[in-house]
PDB file of N, CA and C in Angstrom:
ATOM      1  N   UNK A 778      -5.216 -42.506  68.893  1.00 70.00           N
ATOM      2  CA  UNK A 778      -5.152 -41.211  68.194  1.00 70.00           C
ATOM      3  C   UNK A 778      -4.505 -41.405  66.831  1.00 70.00           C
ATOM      4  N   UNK A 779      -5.186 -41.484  65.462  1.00 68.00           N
ATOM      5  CA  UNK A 779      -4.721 -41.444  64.410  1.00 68.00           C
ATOM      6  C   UNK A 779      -5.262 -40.052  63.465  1.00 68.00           C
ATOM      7  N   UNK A 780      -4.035 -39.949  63.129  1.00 72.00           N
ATOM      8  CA  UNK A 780      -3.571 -38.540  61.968  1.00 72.00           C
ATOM      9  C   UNK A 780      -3.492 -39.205  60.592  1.00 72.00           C
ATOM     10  N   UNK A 781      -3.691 -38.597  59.445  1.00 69.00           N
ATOM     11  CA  UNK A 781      -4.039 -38.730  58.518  1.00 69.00           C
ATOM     12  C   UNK A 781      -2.257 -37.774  57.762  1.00 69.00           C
ATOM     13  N   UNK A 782      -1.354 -39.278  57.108  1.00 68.00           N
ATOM     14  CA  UNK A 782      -0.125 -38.196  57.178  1.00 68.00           C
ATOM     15  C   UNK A 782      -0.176 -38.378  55.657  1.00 68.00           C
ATOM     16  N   UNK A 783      -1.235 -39.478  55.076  1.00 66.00           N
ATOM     17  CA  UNK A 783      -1.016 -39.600  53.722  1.00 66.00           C
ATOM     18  C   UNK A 783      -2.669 -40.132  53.040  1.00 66.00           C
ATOM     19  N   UNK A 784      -2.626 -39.939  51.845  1.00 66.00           N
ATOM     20  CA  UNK A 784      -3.705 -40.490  51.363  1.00 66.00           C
ATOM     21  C   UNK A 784      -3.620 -41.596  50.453  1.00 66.00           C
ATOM     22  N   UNK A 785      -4.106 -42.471  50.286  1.00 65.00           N
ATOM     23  CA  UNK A 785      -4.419 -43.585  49.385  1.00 65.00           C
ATOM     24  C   UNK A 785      -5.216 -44.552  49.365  1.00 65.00           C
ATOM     25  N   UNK A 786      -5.517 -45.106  48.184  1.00 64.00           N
ATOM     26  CA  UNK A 786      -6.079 -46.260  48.121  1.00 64.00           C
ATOM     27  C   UNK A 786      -5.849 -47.583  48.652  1.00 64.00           C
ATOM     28  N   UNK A 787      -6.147 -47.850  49.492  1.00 60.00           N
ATOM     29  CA  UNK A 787      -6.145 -49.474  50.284  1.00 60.00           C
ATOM     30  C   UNK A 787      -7.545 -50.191  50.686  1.00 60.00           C
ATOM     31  N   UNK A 788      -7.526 -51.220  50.216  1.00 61.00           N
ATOM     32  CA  UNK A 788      -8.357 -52.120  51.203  1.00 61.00           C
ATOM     33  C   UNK A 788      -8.360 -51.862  52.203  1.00 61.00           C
ATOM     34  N   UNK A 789      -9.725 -52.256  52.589  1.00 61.00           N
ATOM     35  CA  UNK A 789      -9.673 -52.800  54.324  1.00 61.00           C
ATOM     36  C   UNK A 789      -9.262 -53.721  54.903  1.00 61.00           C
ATOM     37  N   UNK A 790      -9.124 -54.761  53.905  1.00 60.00           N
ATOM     38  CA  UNK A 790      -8.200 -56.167  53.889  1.00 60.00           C
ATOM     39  C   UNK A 790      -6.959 -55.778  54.038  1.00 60.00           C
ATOM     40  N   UNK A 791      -6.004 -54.816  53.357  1.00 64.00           N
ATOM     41  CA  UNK A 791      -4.941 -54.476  53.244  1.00 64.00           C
ATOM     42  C   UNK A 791      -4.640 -53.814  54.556  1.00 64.00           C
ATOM     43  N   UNK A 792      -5.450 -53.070  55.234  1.00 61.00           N
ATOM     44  CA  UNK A 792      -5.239 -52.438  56.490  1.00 61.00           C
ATOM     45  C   UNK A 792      -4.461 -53.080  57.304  1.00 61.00           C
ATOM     46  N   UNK A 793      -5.496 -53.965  57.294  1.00 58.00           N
ATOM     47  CA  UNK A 793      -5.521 -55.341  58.513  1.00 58.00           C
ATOM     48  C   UNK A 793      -3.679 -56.062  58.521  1.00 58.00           C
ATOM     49  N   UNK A 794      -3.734 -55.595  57.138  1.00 60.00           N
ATOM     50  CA  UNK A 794      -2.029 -56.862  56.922  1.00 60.00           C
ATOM     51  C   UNK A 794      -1.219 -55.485  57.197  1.00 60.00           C
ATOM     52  N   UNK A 795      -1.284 -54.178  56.788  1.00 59.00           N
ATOM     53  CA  UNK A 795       0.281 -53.727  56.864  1.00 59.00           C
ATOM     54  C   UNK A 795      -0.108 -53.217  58.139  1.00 59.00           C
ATOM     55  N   UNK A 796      -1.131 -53.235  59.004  1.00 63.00           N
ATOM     56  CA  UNK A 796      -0.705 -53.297  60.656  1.00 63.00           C
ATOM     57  C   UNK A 796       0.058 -54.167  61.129  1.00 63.00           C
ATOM     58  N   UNK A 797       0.377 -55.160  60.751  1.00 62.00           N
ATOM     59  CA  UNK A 797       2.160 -55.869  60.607  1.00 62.00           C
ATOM     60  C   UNK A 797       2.883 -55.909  60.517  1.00 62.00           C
ATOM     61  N   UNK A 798       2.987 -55.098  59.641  1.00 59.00           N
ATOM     62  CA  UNK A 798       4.135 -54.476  59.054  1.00 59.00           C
ATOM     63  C   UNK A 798       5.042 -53.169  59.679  1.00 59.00           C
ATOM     64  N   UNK A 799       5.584 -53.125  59.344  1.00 57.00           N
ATOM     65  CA  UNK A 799       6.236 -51.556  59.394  1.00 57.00           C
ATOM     66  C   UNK A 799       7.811 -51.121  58.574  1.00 57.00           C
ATOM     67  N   UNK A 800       7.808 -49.920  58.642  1.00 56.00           N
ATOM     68  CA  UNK A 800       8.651 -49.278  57.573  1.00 56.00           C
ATOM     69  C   UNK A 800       8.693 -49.481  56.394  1.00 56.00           C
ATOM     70  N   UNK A 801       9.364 -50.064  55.165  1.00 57.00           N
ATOM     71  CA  UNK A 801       9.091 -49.796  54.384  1.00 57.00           C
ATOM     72  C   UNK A 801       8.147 -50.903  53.819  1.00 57.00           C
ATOM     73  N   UNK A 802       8.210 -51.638  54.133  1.00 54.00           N
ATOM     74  CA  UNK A 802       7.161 -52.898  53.805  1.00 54.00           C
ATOM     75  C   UNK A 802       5.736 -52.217  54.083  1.00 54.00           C
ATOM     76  N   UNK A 803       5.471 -51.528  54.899  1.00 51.00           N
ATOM     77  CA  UNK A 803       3.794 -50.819  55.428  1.00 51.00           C
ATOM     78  C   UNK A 803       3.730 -49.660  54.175  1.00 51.00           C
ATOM     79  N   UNK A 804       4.522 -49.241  53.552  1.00 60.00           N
ATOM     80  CA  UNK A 804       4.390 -47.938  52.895  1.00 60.00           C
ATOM     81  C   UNK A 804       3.006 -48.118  51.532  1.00 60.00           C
ATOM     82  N   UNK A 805       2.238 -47.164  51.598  1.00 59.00           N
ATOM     83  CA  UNK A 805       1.171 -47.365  50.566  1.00 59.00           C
ATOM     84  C   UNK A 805       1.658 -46.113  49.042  1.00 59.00           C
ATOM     85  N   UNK A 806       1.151 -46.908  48.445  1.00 60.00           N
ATOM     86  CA  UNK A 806       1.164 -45.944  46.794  1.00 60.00           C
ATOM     87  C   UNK A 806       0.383 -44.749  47.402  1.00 60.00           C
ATOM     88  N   UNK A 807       0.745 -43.955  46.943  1.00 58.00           N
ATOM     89  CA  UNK A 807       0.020 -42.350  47.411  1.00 58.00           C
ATOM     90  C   UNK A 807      -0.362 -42.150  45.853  1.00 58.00           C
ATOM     91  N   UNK A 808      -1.481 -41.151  45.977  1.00 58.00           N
ATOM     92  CA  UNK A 808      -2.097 -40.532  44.819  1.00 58.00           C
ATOM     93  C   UNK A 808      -1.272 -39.510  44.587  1.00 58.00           C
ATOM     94  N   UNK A 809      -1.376 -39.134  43.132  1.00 52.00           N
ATOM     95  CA  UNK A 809      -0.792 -37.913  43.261  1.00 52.00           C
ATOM     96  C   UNK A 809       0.273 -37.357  43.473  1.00 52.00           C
ATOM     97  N   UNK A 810       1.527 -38.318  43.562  1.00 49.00           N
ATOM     98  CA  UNK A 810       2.655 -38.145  44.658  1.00 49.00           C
ATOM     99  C   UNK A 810       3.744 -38.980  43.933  1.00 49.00           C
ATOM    100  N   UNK A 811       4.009 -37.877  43.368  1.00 56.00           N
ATOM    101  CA  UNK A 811       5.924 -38.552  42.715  1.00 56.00           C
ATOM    102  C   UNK A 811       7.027 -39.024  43.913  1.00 56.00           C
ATOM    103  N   UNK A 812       7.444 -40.897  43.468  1.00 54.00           N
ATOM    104  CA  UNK A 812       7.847 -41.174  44.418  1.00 54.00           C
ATOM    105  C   UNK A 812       9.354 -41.111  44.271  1.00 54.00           C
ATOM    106  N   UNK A 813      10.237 -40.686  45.304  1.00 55.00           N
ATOM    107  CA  UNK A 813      11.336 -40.513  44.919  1.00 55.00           C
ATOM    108  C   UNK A 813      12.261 -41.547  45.219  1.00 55.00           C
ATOM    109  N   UNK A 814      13.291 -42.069  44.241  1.00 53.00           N
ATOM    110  CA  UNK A 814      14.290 -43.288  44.191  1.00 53.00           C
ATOM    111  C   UNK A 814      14.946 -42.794  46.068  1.00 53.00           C
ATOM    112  N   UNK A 815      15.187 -43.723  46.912  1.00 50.00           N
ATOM    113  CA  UNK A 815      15.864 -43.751  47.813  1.00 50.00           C
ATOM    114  C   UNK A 815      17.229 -43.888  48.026  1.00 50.00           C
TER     115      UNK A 815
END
């Protein structure tokens, strides 16, 4: 079951790798979307 919590541009190549990943290393550039300093 996958939800759609963000939009962006990625490869399908890229998919494949940040299913490896997780937290902030998985995070994608969002369109549209001022990112805020943490």
């Amino acid at each position: 079951n996958i939800q759609v919590k963000r939009r962006g541009d990625v490869r399908q190549a890229k998919l494949y790798y940040l299913r490896e990943l997780s937290g902030k290393a998985a995070r994608i550039k969002e369109k549209l979307a001022k990112q805020s300093a943490d």
